[in-house]
């Protein structure tokens, strides 16, 4: 229970209000910061409409949905759609490929933003640092349609720039995008390159919050740059690293439809059948909306389980986690 305070004013003693009773109501903060709440309203409405509002459509995963009959007119079939989906030949293949592509991208792509952030933090020339950051961020803003077109111009077997250079050096042309195993390596490399620059933003922001006195004390003790990174910077941003790792684990069953679809071709079909591509083929191409929704719902549920499991594991290791 919060007690009242006493303030001496000359020879008189005045009783003050109990501690913590000077808080204003919600209306006060709403009037004071209405511009901020107005800006917050935009992403909030977006999330309500496109993230939560669309959840009503999940009901067709449990119905034999016919577009002419609508939601109410379609027959309720329970889990029959899921049984049909799990029995599909391409379903197991799509799950395997999704885990493989996203797993490799996570393994090779997750450490890259951390390493880049550490390197950028050591650059003292602000102009060079600004130019470098801009070049690293640029791929994130490019559509994967553009990235796919550039990739075929660079890595194409017939007329790609890289293969032209290899041939000019009396080498053999490499089918980077025309053979399954080479396609897998090229896809992972392009995905890492496209996302690593943008991922450094959060880590650089976390590094700026590290107490500079720690670096000064380490300098006095004779520590070099590498020792400071290992013993000061990385431990101080460990919470950020764990949080982003948990979030990325939740996306391991998702994947990007654009990235796979922009790089796929008829010569490479072993790894290109992923869950997003399967949803596109069934939902858009074939009009099997119930099957496509069931696959998407399965994907989301598995992603949620992975996030909860990773969060629980992080808490057992002593980290705060997400929840």
Short mmCIF file of C-alpha atoms in Angstrom, two decimals:
data_model
loop_
_atom_site.label_atom_id
_atom_site.label_comp_id
_atom_site.label_asym_id
_atom_site.label_seq_id
_atom_site.Cartn_x
_atom_site.Cartn_y
_atom_site.Cartn_z
CA UNK A 1 0.00 0.00 0.00
CA UNK A 2 1.37 3.40 -1.01
CA UNK A 3 1.90 5.75 1.93
CA UNK A 4 1.52 9.51 2.02
CA UNK A 5 4.56 11.77 2.25
CA UNK A 6 5.24 14.77 4.53
CA UNK A 7 6.79 18.05 3.41
CA UNK A 8 8.05 20.74 5.80
CA UNK A 9 7.21 24.34 4.83
CA UNK A 10 8.79 26.64 7.43
CA UNK A 11 7.32 25.63 10.77
CA UNK A 12 4.30 23.91 9.21
CA UNK A 13 4.14 20.33 8.09
CA UNK A 14 1.97 19.55 5.08
CA UNK A 15 0.63 16.16 4.09
CA UNK A 16 1.19 15.29 0.45
CA UNK A 17 -0.81 12.94 -1.76
CA UNK A 18 -0.05 9.22 -1.62
CA UNK A 19 2.79 8.23 -3.91
CA UNK A 20 1.65 7.16 -7.38
CA UNK A 21 -1.68 9.06 -7.29
CA UNK A 22 -0.49 11.79 -9.68
CA UNK A 23 -1.08 9.62 -12.72
CA UNK A 24 -3.33 11.04 -15.39
CA UNK A 25 -6.13 9.20 -17.10
CA UNK A 26 -6.05 7.71 -20.59
CA UNK A 27 -7.90 10.72 -22.01
CA UNK A 28 -5.08 13.06 -20.93
CA UNK A 29 -2.43 11.07 -22.83
CA UNK A 30 -4.76 10.70 -25.82
CA UNK A 31 -5.17 14.48 -26.07
CA UNK A 32 -1.49 15.15 -25.50
CA UNK A 33 -0.10 12.60 -27.98
CA UNK A 34 -2.96 12.34 -30.46
CA UNK A 35 -0.57 12.64 -33.44
CA UNK A 36 1.31 9.53 -32.32
CA UNK A 37 -1.89 7.58 -31.77
CA UNK A 38 -3.09 8.65 -35.21
CA UNK A 39 0.10 7.28 -36.79
CA UNK A 40 -0.31 4.08 -34.76
CA UNK A 41 -3.85 3.73 -36.09
CA UNK A 42 -2.59 3.13 -39.67
CA UNK A 43 -0.65 -0.12 -39.02
CA UNK A 44 -3.29 -1.17 -36.48
CA UNK A 45 -6.08 -0.93 -39.07
CA UNK A 46 -3.87 -2.70 -41.62
CA UNK A 47 -3.26 -5.58 -39.19
CA UNK A 48 -6.94 -5.83 -38.25
CA UNK A 49 -8.09 -5.99 -41.87
CA UNK A 50 -5.40 -8.09 -43.55
CA UNK A 51 -4.12 -10.18 -40.61
CA UNK A 52 -7.14 -10.78 -38.39
CA UNK A 53 -10.04 -10.03 -40.71
CA UNK A 54 -8.86 -12.62 -43.22
CA UNK A 55 -8.91 -15.33 -40.55
CA UNK A 56 -12.64 -15.72 -41.11
CA UNK A 57 -11.76 -17.35 -44.42
CA UNK A 58 -10.01 -20.23 -42.63
CA UNK A 59 -13.40 -21.88 -42.26
CA UNK A 60 -13.23 -23.08 -45.87
CA UNK A 61 -10.42 -25.44 -44.84
CA UNK A 62 -13.15 -27.46 -43.12
CA UNK A 63 -15.66 -27.23 -45.98
CA UNK A 64 -16.03 -28.52 -49.51
CA UNK A 65 -15.91 -24.93 -50.65
CA UNK A 66 -17.61 -23.99 -53.90
CA UNK A 67 -17.17 -20.39 -54.94
CA UNK A 68 -20.70 -20.17 -56.37
CA UNK A 69 -22.27 -21.50 -53.16
CA UNK A 70 -20.23 -19.23 -50.88
CA UNK A 71 -19.29 -19.81 -47.25
CA UNK A 72 -22.77 -20.61 -46.01
CA UNK A 73 -23.80 -22.84 -48.92
CA UNK A 74 -20.69 -25.01 -49.02
CA UNK A 75 -20.88 -28.40 -47.31
CA UNK A 76 -19.13 -28.87 -43.97
CA UNK A 77 -16.70 -31.83 -44.18
CA UNK A 78 -14.61 -31.45 -41.03
CA UNK A 79 -11.03 -32.72 -41.38
CA UNK A 80 -11.57 -34.51 -44.68
CA UNK A 81 -9.77 -31.75 -46.57
CA UNK A 82 -6.71 -32.13 -44.33
CA UNK A 83 -6.73 -35.92 -44.83
CA UNK A 84 -6.84 -35.35 -48.57
CA UNK A 85 -4.01 -32.80 -48.41
CA UNK A 86 -1.75 -35.01 -46.26
CA UNK A 87 -2.24 -37.86 -48.74
CA UNK A 88 -1.08 -35.75 -51.70
CA UNK A 89 2.17 -36.78 -53.33
CA UNK A 90 3.49 -33.22 -53.51
CA UNK A 91 2.64 -32.33 -49.90
CA UNK A 92 5.51 -34.21 -48.25
CA UNK A 93 7.87 -32.96 -50.94
CA UNK A 94 6.77 -29.36 -50.38
CA UNK A 95 7.28 -29.63 -46.61
CA UNK A 96 10.75 -31.11 -47.10
CA UNK A 97 11.76 -28.46 -49.62
CA UNK A 98 10.38 -25.61 -47.47
CA UNK A 99 12.33 -26.80 -44.42
CA UNK A 100 15.45 -27.35 -46.53
CA UNK A 101 15.46 -23.95 -48.26
CA UNK A 102 14.49 -21.98 -45.16
CA UNK A 103 16.80 -24.01 -42.92
CA UNK A 104 19.83 -23.39 -45.13
CA UNK A 105 18.91 -19.72 -45.49
CA UNK A 106 18.63 -19.44 -41.69
CA UNK A 107 21.92 -21.24 -41.04
CA UNK A 108 23.94 -19.18 -43.50
CA UNK A 109 21.87 -16.00 -43.44
CA UNK A 110 21.25 -15.40 -39.75
CA UNK A 111 24.90 -14.80 -38.71
CA UNK A 112 25.61 -12.49 -41.67
CA UNK A 113 23.74 -9.38 -40.37
CA UNK A 114 25.49 -9.79 -37.00
CA UNK A 115 28.90 -9.99 -38.65
CA UNK A 116 28.13 -7.03 -40.92
CA UNK A 117 26.89 -4.96 -37.97
CA UNK A 118 30.09 -5.65 -36.07
CA UNK A 119 32.18 -4.66 -39.09
CA UNK A 120 30.15 -1.52 -39.81
CA UNK A 121 30.44 -0.50 -36.16
CA UNK A 122 34.22 -0.50 -36.51
CA UNK A 123 34.21 1.88 -39.51
CA UNK A 124 35.18 5.35 -38.32
CA UNK A 125 34.84 7.26 -41.61
CA UNK A 126 31.19 8.31 -41.55
CA UNK A 127 30.99 8.97 -45.31
CA UNK A 128 32.36 5.56 -46.24
CA UNK A 129 30.11 3.97 -43.62
CA UNK A 130 27.03 5.74 -44.98
CA UNK A 131 27.77 4.69 -48.58
CA UNK A 132 28.45 1.11 -47.50
CA UNK A 133 25.20 0.90 -45.54
CA UNK A 134 23.20 2.27 -48.47
CA UNK A 135 24.67 -0.32 -50.84
CA UNK A 136 23.93 -3.09 -48.35
CA UNK A 137 20.33 -1.96 -47.78
CA UNK A 138 19.53 -1.55 -51.48
CA UNK A 139 18.82 -5.24 -52.33
CA UNK A 140 16.06 -5.33 -49.71
CA UNK A 141 14.05 -2.75 -51.66
CA UNK A 142 14.36 -4.61 -54.96
CA UNK A 143 11.49 -6.85 -56.00
CA UNK A 144 12.47 -10.49 -56.36
CA UNK A 145 11.20 -10.31 -59.93
CA UNK A 146 14.02 -7.85 -60.61
CA UNK A 147 16.49 -9.90 -58.58
CA UNK A 148 15.49 -13.03 -60.52
CA UNK A 149 16.02 -11.28 -63.84
CA UNK A 150 19.43 -10.00 -62.72
CA UNK A 151 20.35 -13.48 -61.47
CA UNK A 152 19.66 -15.03 -64.86
CA UNK A 153 21.72 -12.32 -66.55
CA UNK A 154 24.63 -12.98 -64.20
CA UNK A 155 24.44 -16.75 -63.64
CA UNK A 156 22.72 -17.97 -66.81
CA UNK A 157 24.49 -20.94 -68.38
CA UNK A 158 24.18 -19.81 -72.00
CA UNK A 159 24.98 -16.10 -71.76
CA UNK A 160 25.51 -15.28 -68.09
CA UNK A 161 28.31 -12.88 -67.20
CA UNK A 162 29.93 -15.29 -64.74
CA UNK A 163 29.92 -18.18 -67.21
CA UNK A 164 31.29 -15.93 -69.94
CA UNK A 165 34.21 -15.08 -67.66
CA UNK A 166 34.70 -18.75 -66.78
CA UNK A 167 34.75 -19.69 -70.45
CA UNK A 168 37.15 -16.85 -71.23
CA UNK A 169 39.51 -18.38 -68.66
CA UNK A 170 39.25 -21.77 -70.47
CA UNK A 171 36.87 -23.15 -67.86
CA UNK A 172 33.64 -25.13 -68.19
CA UNK A 173 30.30 -23.37 -67.93
CA UNK A 174 28.49 -24.07 -64.67
CA UNK A 175 24.68 -24.57 -64.64
CA UNK A 176 24.03 -22.30 -61.64
CA UNK A 177 20.28 -22.08 -62.33
CA UNK A 178 19.80 -25.02 -64.71
CA UNK A 179 20.68 -27.95 -62.43
CA UNK A 180 19.01 -28.83 -59.13
CA UNK A 181 22.00 -28.92 -56.75
CA UNK A 182 23.60 -25.83 -58.28
CA UNK A 183 20.20 -24.09 -58.16
CA UNK A 184 19.92 -24.82 -54.43
CA UNK A 185 23.31 -23.27 -53.67
CA UNK A 186 22.61 -20.25 -55.88
CA UNK A 187 19.17 -19.72 -54.30
CA UNK A 188 20.59 -19.72 -50.77
CA UNK A 189 23.41 -17.35 -51.76
CA UNK A 190 21.00 -14.88 -53.42
CA UNK A 191 18.57 -15.02 -50.48
CA UNK A 192 21.36 -14.30 -47.99
CA UNK A 193 22.69 -11.46 -50.13
CA UNK A 194 19.23 -9.93 -50.49
CA UNK A 195 18.42 -9.87 -46.77
CA UNK A 196 21.72 -9.50 -44.90
CA UNK A 197 22.07 -5.72 -45.32
CA UNK A 198 18.60 -4.89 -44.04
CA UNK A 199 19.08 -7.17 -41.04
CA UNK A 200 22.00 -5.09 -39.80
CA UNK A 201 19.73 -2.16 -38.87
CA UNK A 202 18.39 -3.74 -35.67
CA UNK A 203 21.83 -4.97 -34.60
CA UNK A 204 23.44 -1.58 -35.21
CA UNK A 205 20.69 0.02 -33.11
CA UNK A 206 21.38 -2.49 -30.34
CA UNK A 207 25.12 -1.84 -30.52
CA UNK A 208 24.59 1.91 -30.08
CA UNK A 209 22.96 1.13 -26.73
CA UNK A 210 26.11 -0.51 -25.36
CA UNK A 211 27.72 1.54 -22.59
CA UNK A 212 30.82 3.25 -24.00
CA UNK A 213 32.51 3.04 -20.60
CA UNK A 214 32.85 -0.70 -21.12
CA UNK A 215 34.91 -0.10 -24.26
CA UNK A 216 37.02 2.52 -22.48
CA UNK A 217 37.73 0.15 -19.61
CA UNK A 218 38.65 -2.61 -22.08
CA UNK A 219 41.03 -0.24 -23.88
CA UNK A 220 42.75 0.55 -20.60
CA UNK A 221 43.14 -3.19 -20.00
CA UNK A 222 44.80 -3.54 -23.41
CA UNK A 223 41.94 -5.24 -25.27
CA UNK A 224 41.93 -4.99 -29.06
CA UNK A 225 38.97 -4.61 -31.40
CA UNK A 226 38.40 -8.33 -31.73
CA UNK A 227 38.46 -8.83 -27.95
CA UNK A 228 35.96 -5.98 -27.51
CA UNK A 229 33.58 -7.53 -30.04
CA UNK A 230 33.71 -10.96 -28.40
CA UNK A 231 33.66 -9.90 -24.75
CA UNK A 232 31.57 -6.72 -24.82
CA UNK A 233 29.52 -6.17 -27.98
CA UNK A 234 28.18 -9.69 -28.52
CA UNK A 235 27.18 -10.30 -24.85
CA UNK A 236 25.43 -6.92 -24.73
CA UNK A 237 23.33 -7.63 -27.84
CA UNK A 238 22.67 -11.28 -26.97
CA UNK A 239 19.05 -10.55 -26.07
CA UNK A 240 18.44 -9.00 -29.49
CA UNK A 241 20.07 -11.96 -31.22
CA UNK A 242 17.91 -14.47 -29.32
CA UNK A 243 14.72 -12.52 -30.02
CA UNK A 244 15.38 -12.32 -33.76
CA UNK A 245 16.37 -15.99 -33.85
CA UNK A 246 13.03 -16.96 -32.30
CA UNK A 247 11.17 -14.82 -34.84
CA UNK A 248 13.12 -16.34 -37.73
CA UNK A 249 12.41 -19.86 -36.49
CA UNK A 250 8.72 -19.05 -36.76
CA UNK A 251 9.23 -18.31 -40.47
CA UNK A 252 11.05 -21.54 -41.24
CA UNK A 253 7.81 -23.13 -42.47
CA UNK A 254 6.83 -20.05 -44.41
CA UNK A 255 9.32 -19.09 -47.04
CA UNK A 256 8.98 -16.60 -49.81
CA UNK A 257 6.84 -17.45 -52.82
CA UNK A 258 8.41 -14.66 -54.88
CA UNK A 259 11.99 -15.77 -54.34
CA UNK A 260 11.36 -19.36 -55.43
CA UNK A 261 8.98 -18.51 -58.26
CA UNK A 262 11.35 -15.89 -59.73
CA UNK A 263 14.26 -18.35 -59.91
CA UNK A 264 12.47 -21.61 -60.78
CA UNK A 265 12.42 -23.10 -64.29
CA UNK A 266 11.46 -26.34 -66.01
CA UNK A 267 14.99 -27.73 -65.65
CA UNK A 268 15.01 -27.45 -61.85
CA UNK A 269 11.98 -29.00 -60.17
CA UNK A 270 13.55 -31.00 -57.33
CA UNK A 271 13.66 -28.18 -54.76
CA UNK A 272 11.18 -25.64 -56.16
CA UNK A 273 7.98 -27.30 -54.92
CA UNK A 274 7.55 -25.49 -51.59
CA UNK A 275 4.47 -24.84 -49.48
CA UNK A 276 3.87 -21.28 -50.84
CA UNK A 277 4.23 -22.57 -54.41
CA UNK A 278 1.86 -25.46 -53.65
CA UNK A 279 -0.70 -23.04 -52.20
CA UNK A 280 -0.42 -20.93 -55.35
CA UNK A 281 -0.83 -23.95 -57.64
CA UNK A 282 -3.89 -25.28 -55.82
CA UNK A 283 -5.53 -22.00 -54.87
CA UNK A 284 -4.90 -19.74 -57.88
CA UNK A 285 -4.17 -22.09 -60.76
CA UNK A 286 -6.50 -24.98 -59.96
CA UNK A 287 -9.19 -23.20 -57.95
CA UNK A 288 -9.00 -25.74 -55.10
CA UNK A 289 -9.52 -23.17 -52.37
CA UNK A 290 -10.23 -25.62 -49.55
CA UNK A 291 -7.00 -27.54 -50.15
CA UNK A 292 -4.94 -24.36 -50.47
CA UNK A 293 -6.41 -22.95 -47.23
CA UNK A 294 -5.77 -26.21 -45.38
CA UNK A 295 -2.12 -26.20 -46.48
CA UNK A 296 -1.74 -22.57 -45.41
CA UNK A 297 -3.36 -23.26 -42.04
CA UNK A 298 -1.07 -26.24 -41.44
CA UNK A 299 1.90 -24.04 -42.29
CA UNK A 300 0.83 -21.35 -39.81
CA UNK A 301 0.15 -23.80 -36.98
CA UNK A 302 3.58 -25.43 -37.36
CA UNK A 303 5.20 -21.98 -37.43
CA UNK A 304 3.39 -21.03 -34.21
CA UNK A 305 4.53 -24.25 -32.52
CA UNK A 306 8.13 -23.56 -33.53
CA UNK A 307 7.98 -20.03 -32.11
CA UNK A 308 6.53 -21.23 -28.80
CA UNK A 309 9.08 -24.05 -28.55
CA UNK A 310 11.99 -21.71 -29.32
CA UNK A 311 10.69 -19.17 -26.80
CA UNK A 312 10.43 -21.83 -24.10
CA UNK A 313 13.93 -23.08 -24.89
CA UNK A 314 15.32 -19.53 -24.71
CA UNK A 315 13.75 -19.01 -21.29
CA UNK A 316 15.33 -22.23 -20.03
CA UNK A 317 18.70 -20.81 -21.09
CA UNK A 318 18.03 -17.72 -18.99
CA UNK A 319 16.91 -15.35 -21.76
CA UNK A 320 13.73 -13.27 -21.64
CA UNK A 321 12.18 -14.63 -24.84
CA UNK A 322 9.15 -13.11 -26.57
CA UNK A 323 6.21 -14.12 -24.38
#
